[in-house]
XYZ file of N, CA and C in Angstrom:
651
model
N -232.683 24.868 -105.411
C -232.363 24.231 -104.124
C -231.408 23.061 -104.356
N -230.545 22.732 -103.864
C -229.360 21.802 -103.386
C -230.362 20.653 -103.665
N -229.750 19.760 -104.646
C -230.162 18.492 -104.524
C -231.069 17.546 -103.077
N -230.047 17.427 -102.661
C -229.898 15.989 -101.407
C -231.158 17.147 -100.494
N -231.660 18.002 -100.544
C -232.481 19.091 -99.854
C -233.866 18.330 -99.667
N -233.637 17.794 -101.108
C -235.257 17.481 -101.201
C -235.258 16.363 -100.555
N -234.969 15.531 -100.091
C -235.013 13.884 -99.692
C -235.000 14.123 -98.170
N -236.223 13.390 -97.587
C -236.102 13.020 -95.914
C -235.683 11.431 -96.163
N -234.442 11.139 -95.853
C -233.584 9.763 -96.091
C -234.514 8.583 -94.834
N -235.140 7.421 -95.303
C -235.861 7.119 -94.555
C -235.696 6.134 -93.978
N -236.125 5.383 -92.914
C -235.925 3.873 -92.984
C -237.066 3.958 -91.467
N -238.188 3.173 -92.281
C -239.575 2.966 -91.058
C -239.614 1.731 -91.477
N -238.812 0.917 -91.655
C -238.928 -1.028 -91.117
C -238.878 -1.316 -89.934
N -240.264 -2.332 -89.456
C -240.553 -2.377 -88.282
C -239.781 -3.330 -87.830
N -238.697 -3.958 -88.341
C -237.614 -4.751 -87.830
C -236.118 -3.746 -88.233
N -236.546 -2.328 -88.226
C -235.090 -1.748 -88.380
C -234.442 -1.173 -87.027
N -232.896 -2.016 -86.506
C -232.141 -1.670 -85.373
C -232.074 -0.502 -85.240
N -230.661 -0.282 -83.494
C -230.013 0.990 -83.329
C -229.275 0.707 -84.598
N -228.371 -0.246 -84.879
C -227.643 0.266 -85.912
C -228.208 0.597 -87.406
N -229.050 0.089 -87.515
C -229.636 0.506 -89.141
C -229.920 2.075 -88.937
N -230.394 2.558 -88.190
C -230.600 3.881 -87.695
C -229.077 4.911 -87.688
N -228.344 3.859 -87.168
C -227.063 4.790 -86.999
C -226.870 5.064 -88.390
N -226.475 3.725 -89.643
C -226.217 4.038 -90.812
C -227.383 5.271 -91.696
N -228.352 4.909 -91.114
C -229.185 6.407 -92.208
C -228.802 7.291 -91.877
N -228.320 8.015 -90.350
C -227.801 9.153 -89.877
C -226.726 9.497 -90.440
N -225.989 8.249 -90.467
C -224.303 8.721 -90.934
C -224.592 8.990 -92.574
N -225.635 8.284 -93.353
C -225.464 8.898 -95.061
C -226.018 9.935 -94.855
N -227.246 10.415 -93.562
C -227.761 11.781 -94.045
C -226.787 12.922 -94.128
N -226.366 12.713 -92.961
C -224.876 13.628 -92.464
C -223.766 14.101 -93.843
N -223.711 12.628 -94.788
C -222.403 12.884 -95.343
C -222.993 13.221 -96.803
N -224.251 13.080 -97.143
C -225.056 13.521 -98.570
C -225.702 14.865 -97.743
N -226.235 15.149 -96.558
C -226.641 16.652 -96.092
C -228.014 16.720 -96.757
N -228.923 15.412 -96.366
C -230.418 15.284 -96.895
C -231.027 16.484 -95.798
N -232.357 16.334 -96.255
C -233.138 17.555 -95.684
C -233.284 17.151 -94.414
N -233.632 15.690 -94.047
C -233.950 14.922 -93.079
C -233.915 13.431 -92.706
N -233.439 12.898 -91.806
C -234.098 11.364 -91.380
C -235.534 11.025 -91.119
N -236.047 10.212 -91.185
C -237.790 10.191 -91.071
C -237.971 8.556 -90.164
N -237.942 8.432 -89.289
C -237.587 7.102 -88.225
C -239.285 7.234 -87.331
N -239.257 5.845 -87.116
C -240.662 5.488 -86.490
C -239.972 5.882 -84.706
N -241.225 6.729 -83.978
C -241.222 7.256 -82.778
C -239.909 6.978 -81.932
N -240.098 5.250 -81.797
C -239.170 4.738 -81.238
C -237.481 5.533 -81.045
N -237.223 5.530 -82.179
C -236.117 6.094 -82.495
C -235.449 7.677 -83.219
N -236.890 8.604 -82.443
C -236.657 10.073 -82.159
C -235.350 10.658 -81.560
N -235.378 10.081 -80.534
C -234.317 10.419 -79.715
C -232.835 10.307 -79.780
N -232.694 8.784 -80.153
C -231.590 8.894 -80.703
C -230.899 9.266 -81.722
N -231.884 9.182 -82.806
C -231.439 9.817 -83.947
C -231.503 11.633 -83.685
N -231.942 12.134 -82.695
C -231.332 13.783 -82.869
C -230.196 13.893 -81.903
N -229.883 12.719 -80.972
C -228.587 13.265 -80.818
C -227.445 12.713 -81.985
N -227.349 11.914 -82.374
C -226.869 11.400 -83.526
C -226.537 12.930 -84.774
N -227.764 13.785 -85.180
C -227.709 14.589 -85.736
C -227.184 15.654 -84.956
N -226.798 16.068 -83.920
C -226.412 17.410 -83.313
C -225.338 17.832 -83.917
N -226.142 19.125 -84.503
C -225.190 20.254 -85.327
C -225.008 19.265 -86.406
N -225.333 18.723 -87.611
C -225.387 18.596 -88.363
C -226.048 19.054 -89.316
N -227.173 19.960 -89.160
C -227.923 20.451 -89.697
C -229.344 19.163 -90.443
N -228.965 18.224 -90.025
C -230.018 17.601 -90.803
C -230.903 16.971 -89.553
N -232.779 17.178 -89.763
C -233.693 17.216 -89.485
C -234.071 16.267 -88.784
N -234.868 15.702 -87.930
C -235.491 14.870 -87.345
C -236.990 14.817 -87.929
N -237.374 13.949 -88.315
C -238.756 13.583 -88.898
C -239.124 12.024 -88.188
N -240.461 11.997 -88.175
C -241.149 10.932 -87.516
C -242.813 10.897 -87.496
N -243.058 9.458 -87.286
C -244.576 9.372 -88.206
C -245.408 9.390 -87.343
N -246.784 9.341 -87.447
C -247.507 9.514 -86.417
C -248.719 8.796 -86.912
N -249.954 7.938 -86.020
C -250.675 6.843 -86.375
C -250.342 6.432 -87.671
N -249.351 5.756 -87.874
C -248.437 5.201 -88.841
C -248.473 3.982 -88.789
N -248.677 2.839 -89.375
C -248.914 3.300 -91.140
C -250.442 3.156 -91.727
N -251.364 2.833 -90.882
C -253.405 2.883 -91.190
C -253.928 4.314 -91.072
N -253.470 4.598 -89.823
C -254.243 5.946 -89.965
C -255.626 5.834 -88.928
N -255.569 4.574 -88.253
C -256.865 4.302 -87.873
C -256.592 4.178 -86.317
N -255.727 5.113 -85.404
C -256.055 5.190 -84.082
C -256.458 6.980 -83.788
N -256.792 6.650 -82.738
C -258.017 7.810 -82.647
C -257.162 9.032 -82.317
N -257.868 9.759 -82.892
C -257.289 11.532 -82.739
C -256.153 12.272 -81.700
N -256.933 12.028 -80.745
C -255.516 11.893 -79.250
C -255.006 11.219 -79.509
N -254.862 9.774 -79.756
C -253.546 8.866 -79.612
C -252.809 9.679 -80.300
N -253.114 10.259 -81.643
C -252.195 11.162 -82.751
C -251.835 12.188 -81.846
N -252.625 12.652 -80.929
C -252.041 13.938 -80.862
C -251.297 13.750 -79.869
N -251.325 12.880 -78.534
C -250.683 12.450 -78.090
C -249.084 11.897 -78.555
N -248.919 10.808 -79.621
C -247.733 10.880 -80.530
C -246.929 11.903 -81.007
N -247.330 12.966 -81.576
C -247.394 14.128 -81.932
C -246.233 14.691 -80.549
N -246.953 15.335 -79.337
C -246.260 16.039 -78.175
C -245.270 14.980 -77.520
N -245.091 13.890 -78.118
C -244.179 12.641 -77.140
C -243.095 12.561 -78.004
N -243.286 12.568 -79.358
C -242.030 12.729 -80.527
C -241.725 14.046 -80.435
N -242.474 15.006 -80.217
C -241.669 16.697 -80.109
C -240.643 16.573 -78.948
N -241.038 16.143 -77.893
C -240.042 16.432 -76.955
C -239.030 15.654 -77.018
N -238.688 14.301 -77.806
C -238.161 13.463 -77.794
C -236.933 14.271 -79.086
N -237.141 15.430 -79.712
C -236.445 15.972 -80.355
C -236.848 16.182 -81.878
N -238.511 15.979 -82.414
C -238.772 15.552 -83.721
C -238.927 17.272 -83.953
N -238.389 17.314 -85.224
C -238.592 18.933 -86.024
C -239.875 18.202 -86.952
N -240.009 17.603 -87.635
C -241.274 17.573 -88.298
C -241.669 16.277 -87.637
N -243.123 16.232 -88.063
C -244.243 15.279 -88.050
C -244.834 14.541 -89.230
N -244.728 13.365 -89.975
C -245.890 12.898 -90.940
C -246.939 12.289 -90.336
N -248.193 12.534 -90.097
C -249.511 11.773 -90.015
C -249.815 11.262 -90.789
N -250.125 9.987 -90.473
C -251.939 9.407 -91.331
C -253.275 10.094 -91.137
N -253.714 10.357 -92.165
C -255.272 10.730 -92.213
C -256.128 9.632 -91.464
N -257.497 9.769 -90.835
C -257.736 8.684 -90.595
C -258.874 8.386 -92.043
N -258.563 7.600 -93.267
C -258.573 7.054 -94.637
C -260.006 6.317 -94.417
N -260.460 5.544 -93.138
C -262.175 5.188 -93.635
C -262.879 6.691 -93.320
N -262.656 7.430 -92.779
C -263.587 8.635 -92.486
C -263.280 9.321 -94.520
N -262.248 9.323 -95.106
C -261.818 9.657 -96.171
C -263.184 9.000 -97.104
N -262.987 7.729 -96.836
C -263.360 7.006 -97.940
C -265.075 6.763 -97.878
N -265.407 7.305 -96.681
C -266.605 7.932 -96.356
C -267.170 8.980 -96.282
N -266.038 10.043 -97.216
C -266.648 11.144 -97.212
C -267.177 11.955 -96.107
N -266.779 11.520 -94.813
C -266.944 12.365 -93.754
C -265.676 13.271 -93.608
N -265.887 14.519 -94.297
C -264.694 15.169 -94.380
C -264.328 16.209 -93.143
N -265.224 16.105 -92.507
C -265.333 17.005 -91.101
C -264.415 15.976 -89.781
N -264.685 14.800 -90.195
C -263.808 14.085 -89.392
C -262.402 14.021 -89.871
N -262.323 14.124 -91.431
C -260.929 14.287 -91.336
C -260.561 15.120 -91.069
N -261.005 16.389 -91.434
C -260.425 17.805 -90.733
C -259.992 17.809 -89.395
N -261.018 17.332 -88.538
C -260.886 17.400 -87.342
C -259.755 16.505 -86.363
N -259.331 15.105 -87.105
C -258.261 14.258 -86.815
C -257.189 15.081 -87.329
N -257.059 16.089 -88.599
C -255.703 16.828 -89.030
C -255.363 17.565 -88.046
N -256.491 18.742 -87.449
C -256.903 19.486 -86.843
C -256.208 18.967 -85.430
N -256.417 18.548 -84.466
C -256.002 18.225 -83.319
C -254.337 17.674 -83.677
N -254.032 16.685 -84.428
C -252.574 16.829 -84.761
C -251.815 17.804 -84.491
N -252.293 18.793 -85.607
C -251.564 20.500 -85.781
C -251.391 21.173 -84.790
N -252.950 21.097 -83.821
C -252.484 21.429 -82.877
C -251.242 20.972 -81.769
N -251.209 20.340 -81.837
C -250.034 19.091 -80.830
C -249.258 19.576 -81.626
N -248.783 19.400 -82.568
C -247.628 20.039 -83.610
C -246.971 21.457 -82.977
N -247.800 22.350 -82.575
C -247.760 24.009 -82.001
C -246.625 24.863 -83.039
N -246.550 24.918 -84.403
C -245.640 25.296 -85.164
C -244.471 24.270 -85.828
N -244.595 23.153 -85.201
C -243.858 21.951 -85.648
C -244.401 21.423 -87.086
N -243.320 21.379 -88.204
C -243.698 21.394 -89.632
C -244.564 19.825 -89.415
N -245.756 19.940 -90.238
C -246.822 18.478 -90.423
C -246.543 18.433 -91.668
N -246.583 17.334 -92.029
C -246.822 16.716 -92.943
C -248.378 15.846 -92.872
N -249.474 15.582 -94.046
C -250.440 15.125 -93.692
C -250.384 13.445 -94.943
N -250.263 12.569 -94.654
C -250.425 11.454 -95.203
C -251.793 10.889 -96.198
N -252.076 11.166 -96.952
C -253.574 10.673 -97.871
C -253.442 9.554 -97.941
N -252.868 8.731 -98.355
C -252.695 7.436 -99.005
C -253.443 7.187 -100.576
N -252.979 7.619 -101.399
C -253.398 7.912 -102.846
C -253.759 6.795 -103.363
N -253.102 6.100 -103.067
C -253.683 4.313 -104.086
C -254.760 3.902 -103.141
N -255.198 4.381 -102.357
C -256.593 3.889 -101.589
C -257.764 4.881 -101.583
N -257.401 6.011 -102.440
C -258.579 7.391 -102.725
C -258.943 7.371 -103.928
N -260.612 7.754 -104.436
C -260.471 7.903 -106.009
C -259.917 9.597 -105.692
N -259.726 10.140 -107.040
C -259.442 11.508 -107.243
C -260.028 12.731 -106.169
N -261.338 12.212 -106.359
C -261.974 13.600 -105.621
C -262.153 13.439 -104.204
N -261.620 12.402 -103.455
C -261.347 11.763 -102.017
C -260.027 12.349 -102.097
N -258.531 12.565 -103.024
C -257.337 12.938 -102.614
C -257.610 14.604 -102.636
N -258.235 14.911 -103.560
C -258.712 16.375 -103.603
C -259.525 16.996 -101.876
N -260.276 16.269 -101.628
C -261.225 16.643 -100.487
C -259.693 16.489 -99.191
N -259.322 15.699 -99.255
C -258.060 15.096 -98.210
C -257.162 16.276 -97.914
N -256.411 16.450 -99.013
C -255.658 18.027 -99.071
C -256.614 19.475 -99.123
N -257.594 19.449 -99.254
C -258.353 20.508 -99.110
C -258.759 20.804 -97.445
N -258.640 19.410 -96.135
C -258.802 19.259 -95.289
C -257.501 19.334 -94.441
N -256.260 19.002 -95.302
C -255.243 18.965 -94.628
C -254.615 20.548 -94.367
N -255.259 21.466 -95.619
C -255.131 23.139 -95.942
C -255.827 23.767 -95.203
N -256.984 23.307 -94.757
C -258.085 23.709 -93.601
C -257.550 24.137 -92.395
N -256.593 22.791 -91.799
C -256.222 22.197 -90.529
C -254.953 23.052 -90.651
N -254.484 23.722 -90.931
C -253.287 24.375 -90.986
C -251.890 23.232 -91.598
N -251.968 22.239 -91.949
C -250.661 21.529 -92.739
C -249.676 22.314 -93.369
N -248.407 21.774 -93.449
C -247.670 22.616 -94.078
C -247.285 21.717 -95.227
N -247.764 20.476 -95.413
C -247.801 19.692 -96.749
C -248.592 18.534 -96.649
N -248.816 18.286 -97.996
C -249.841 17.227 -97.846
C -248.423 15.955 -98.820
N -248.797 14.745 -98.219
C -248.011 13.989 -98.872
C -248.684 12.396 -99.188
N -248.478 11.957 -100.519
C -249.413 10.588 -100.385
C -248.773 9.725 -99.768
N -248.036 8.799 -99.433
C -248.519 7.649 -99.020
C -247.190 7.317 -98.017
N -247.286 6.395 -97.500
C -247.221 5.583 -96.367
C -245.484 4.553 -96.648
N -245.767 4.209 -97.977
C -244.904 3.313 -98.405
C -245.427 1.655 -98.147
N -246.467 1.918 -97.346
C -246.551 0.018 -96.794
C -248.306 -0.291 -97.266
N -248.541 0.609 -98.363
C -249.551 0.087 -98.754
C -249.863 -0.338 -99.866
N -250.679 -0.479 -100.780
C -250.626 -0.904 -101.936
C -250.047 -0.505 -103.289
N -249.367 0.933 -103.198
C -248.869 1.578 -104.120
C -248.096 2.794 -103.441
N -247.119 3.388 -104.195
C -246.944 4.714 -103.647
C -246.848 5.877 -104.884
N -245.683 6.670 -104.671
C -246.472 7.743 -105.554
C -246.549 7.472 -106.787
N -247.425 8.567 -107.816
C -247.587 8.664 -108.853
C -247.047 10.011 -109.495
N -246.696 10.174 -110.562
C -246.463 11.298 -111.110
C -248.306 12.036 -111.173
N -248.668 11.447 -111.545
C -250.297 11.853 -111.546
C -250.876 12.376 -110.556
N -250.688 11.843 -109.361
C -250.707 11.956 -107.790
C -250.663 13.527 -107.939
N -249.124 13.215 -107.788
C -248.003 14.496 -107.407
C -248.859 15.820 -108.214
N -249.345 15.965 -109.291
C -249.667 16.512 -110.294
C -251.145 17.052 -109.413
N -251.877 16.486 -109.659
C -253.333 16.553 -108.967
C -253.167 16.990 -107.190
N -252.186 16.923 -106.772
C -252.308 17.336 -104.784
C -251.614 18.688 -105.478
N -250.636 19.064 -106.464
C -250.026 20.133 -106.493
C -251.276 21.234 -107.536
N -251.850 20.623 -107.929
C -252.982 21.538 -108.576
C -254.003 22.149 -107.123
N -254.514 21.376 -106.409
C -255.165 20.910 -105.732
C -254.538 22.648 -104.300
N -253.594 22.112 -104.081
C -253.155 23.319 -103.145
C -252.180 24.462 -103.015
N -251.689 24.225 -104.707
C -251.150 25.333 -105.158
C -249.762 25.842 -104.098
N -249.711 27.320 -104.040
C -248.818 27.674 -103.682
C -249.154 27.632 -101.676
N -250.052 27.209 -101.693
C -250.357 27.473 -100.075
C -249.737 26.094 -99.046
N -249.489 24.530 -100.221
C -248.690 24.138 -98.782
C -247.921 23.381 -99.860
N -247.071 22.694 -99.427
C -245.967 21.884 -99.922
C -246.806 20.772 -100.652
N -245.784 20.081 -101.088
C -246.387 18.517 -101.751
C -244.706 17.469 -101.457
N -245.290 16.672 -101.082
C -244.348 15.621 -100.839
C -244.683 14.149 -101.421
N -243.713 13.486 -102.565
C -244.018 12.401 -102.753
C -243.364 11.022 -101.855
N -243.548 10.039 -101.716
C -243.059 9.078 -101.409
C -243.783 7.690 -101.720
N -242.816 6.741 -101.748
C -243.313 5.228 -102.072
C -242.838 4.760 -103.575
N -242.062 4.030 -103.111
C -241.525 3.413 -104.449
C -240.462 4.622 -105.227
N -239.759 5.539 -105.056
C -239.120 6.845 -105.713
C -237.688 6.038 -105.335
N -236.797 5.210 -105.997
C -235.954 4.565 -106.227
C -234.516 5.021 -106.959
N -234.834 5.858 -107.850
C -234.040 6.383 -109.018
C -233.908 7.597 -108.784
N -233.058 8.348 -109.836
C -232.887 9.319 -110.302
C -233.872 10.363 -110.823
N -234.506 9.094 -112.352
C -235.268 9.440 -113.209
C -236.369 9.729 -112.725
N -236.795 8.708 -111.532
C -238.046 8.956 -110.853
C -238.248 10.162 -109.711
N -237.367 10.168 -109.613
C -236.469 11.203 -108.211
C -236.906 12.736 -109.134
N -236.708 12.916 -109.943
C -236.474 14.174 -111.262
C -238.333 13.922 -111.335
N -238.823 13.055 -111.854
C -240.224 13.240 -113.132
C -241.131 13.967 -111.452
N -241.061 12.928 -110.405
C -241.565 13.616 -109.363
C -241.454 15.217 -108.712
N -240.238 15.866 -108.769
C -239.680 17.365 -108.594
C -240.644 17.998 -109.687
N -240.679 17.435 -111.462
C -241.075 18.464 -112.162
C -242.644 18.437 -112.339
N -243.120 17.269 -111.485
C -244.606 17.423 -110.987
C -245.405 17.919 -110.083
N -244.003 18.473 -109.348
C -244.408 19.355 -108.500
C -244.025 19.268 -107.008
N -243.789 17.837 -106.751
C -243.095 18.141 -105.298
C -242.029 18.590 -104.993
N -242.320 18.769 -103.617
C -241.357 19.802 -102.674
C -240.390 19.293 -102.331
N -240.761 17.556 -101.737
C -240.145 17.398 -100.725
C -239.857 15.448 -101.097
N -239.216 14.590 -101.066
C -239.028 13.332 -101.589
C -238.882 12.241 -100.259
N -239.491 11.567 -99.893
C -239.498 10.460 -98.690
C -239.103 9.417 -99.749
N -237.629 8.823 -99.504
C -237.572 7.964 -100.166
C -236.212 7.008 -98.799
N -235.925 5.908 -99.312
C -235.076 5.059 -98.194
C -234.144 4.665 -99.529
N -233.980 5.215 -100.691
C -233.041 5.027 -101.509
C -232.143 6.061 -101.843
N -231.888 7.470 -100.875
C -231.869 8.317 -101.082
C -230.187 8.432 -101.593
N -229.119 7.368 -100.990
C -227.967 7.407 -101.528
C -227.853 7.232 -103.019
N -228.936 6.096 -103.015
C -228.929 5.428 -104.854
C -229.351 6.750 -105.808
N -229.857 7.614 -105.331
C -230.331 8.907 -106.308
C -229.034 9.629 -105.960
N -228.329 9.819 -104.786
C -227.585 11.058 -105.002
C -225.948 10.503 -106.392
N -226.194 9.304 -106.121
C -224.925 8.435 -106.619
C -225.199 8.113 -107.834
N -226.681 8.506 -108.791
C -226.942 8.613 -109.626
C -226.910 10.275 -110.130
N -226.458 10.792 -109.572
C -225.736 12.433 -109.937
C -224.265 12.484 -109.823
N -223.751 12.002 -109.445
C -222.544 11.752 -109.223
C -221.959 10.713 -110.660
N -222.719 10.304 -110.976
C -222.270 9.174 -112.170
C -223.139 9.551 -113.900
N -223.381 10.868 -113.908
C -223.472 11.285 -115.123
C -222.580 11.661 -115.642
């Protein structure tokens, strides 16, 4: 697959303008990333911005805790579809996680997906806030709920990905859904160790600095 494929080019700063928005559109456009990934707000404009460009509309959903209730998600969910979003990232809701009530997470994935109606999900774990067998149970819930990837983290929490991560969600669900890393993926090198651990898919807001690190070997 084409490099720049893997990267949804990002920018979810809650002080980021129309114009900071315009500039991620215009590098997605001219590197031909997989996608932009913009907080609700700025669904709309960013897909007319993209028309006929081929590159994606992405947008987050109970972002960035994870801790408003199921409808509000799913609600978010059908208000960013019409607003023009091709994919979705959710938050899990992470105390039901960290409580081992795994029926509630299912069921918060679950109503998402639905609102989704074939619209690619992405499902959010938040990995630096799970031990192992909480990220295991998470993606086993997000595979339940119909997800079409499970991805760790958020970027605005205490860590983001790990090669280890990446390694363990891609053991974890195999060939049945995607894996997406994000948080902190800056580089090249890091951009690469993450792909050969297994993800699919790269959420990063440095996405020029990696392609311009192929360009300069």
């Amino acid at each position: 697959m084409q490099i720049s494929k893997y990267i949804d080019h990002t920018n979810l700063k809650p002080e980021a303008t129309r114009d900071d928005i315009l500039k991620l559109c215009e590098e997605a456009i001219k590197y031909q990333f997989k996608s932009v990934c913009v907080n609700p707000i700025y669904v709309s404009f960013a897909r007319k911005l993209l028309e006929g460009s081929g590159v994606l509309v992405c947008t987050v959903v109970g972002f960035p805790l994870g801790a408003t209730p199921s409808c509000v998600k799913a609600f978010e969910t059908t208000n960013t579809i019409k607003d023009g979003a091709d994919e979705i990232d959710m938050v899990i809701n992470i105390g039901a996680c960290k409580a081992h009530n795994y029926d509630e997470v299912y069921e918060d994935i679950l109503q998402v997906a639905n609102a989704c109606n074939g619209v690619t999900l992405k499902v959010i774990i938040e990995t630096c806030l799970l031990t192992d067998e909480e990220k295991v149970m998470a993606c086993k819930m997000a595979m339940k709920a119909g997800a079409n990837f499970v991805k760790t983290s958020t970027g605005f929490s205490k860590g983001g990905a790990t090669v280890s991560d990446v390694k363990l969600m891609k053991e974890t669900v195999g060939d049945k859904v995607l894996v997406k890393a994000s948080g902190g993926i800056k580089d090249k090198d890091t951009f690469e160790a993450m792909i050969k651990a297994g993800a699919d898919r790269i959420g990063c807001s440095q996405g020029v600095n990696i392609m311009e690190g192929y360009k300069n070997e």
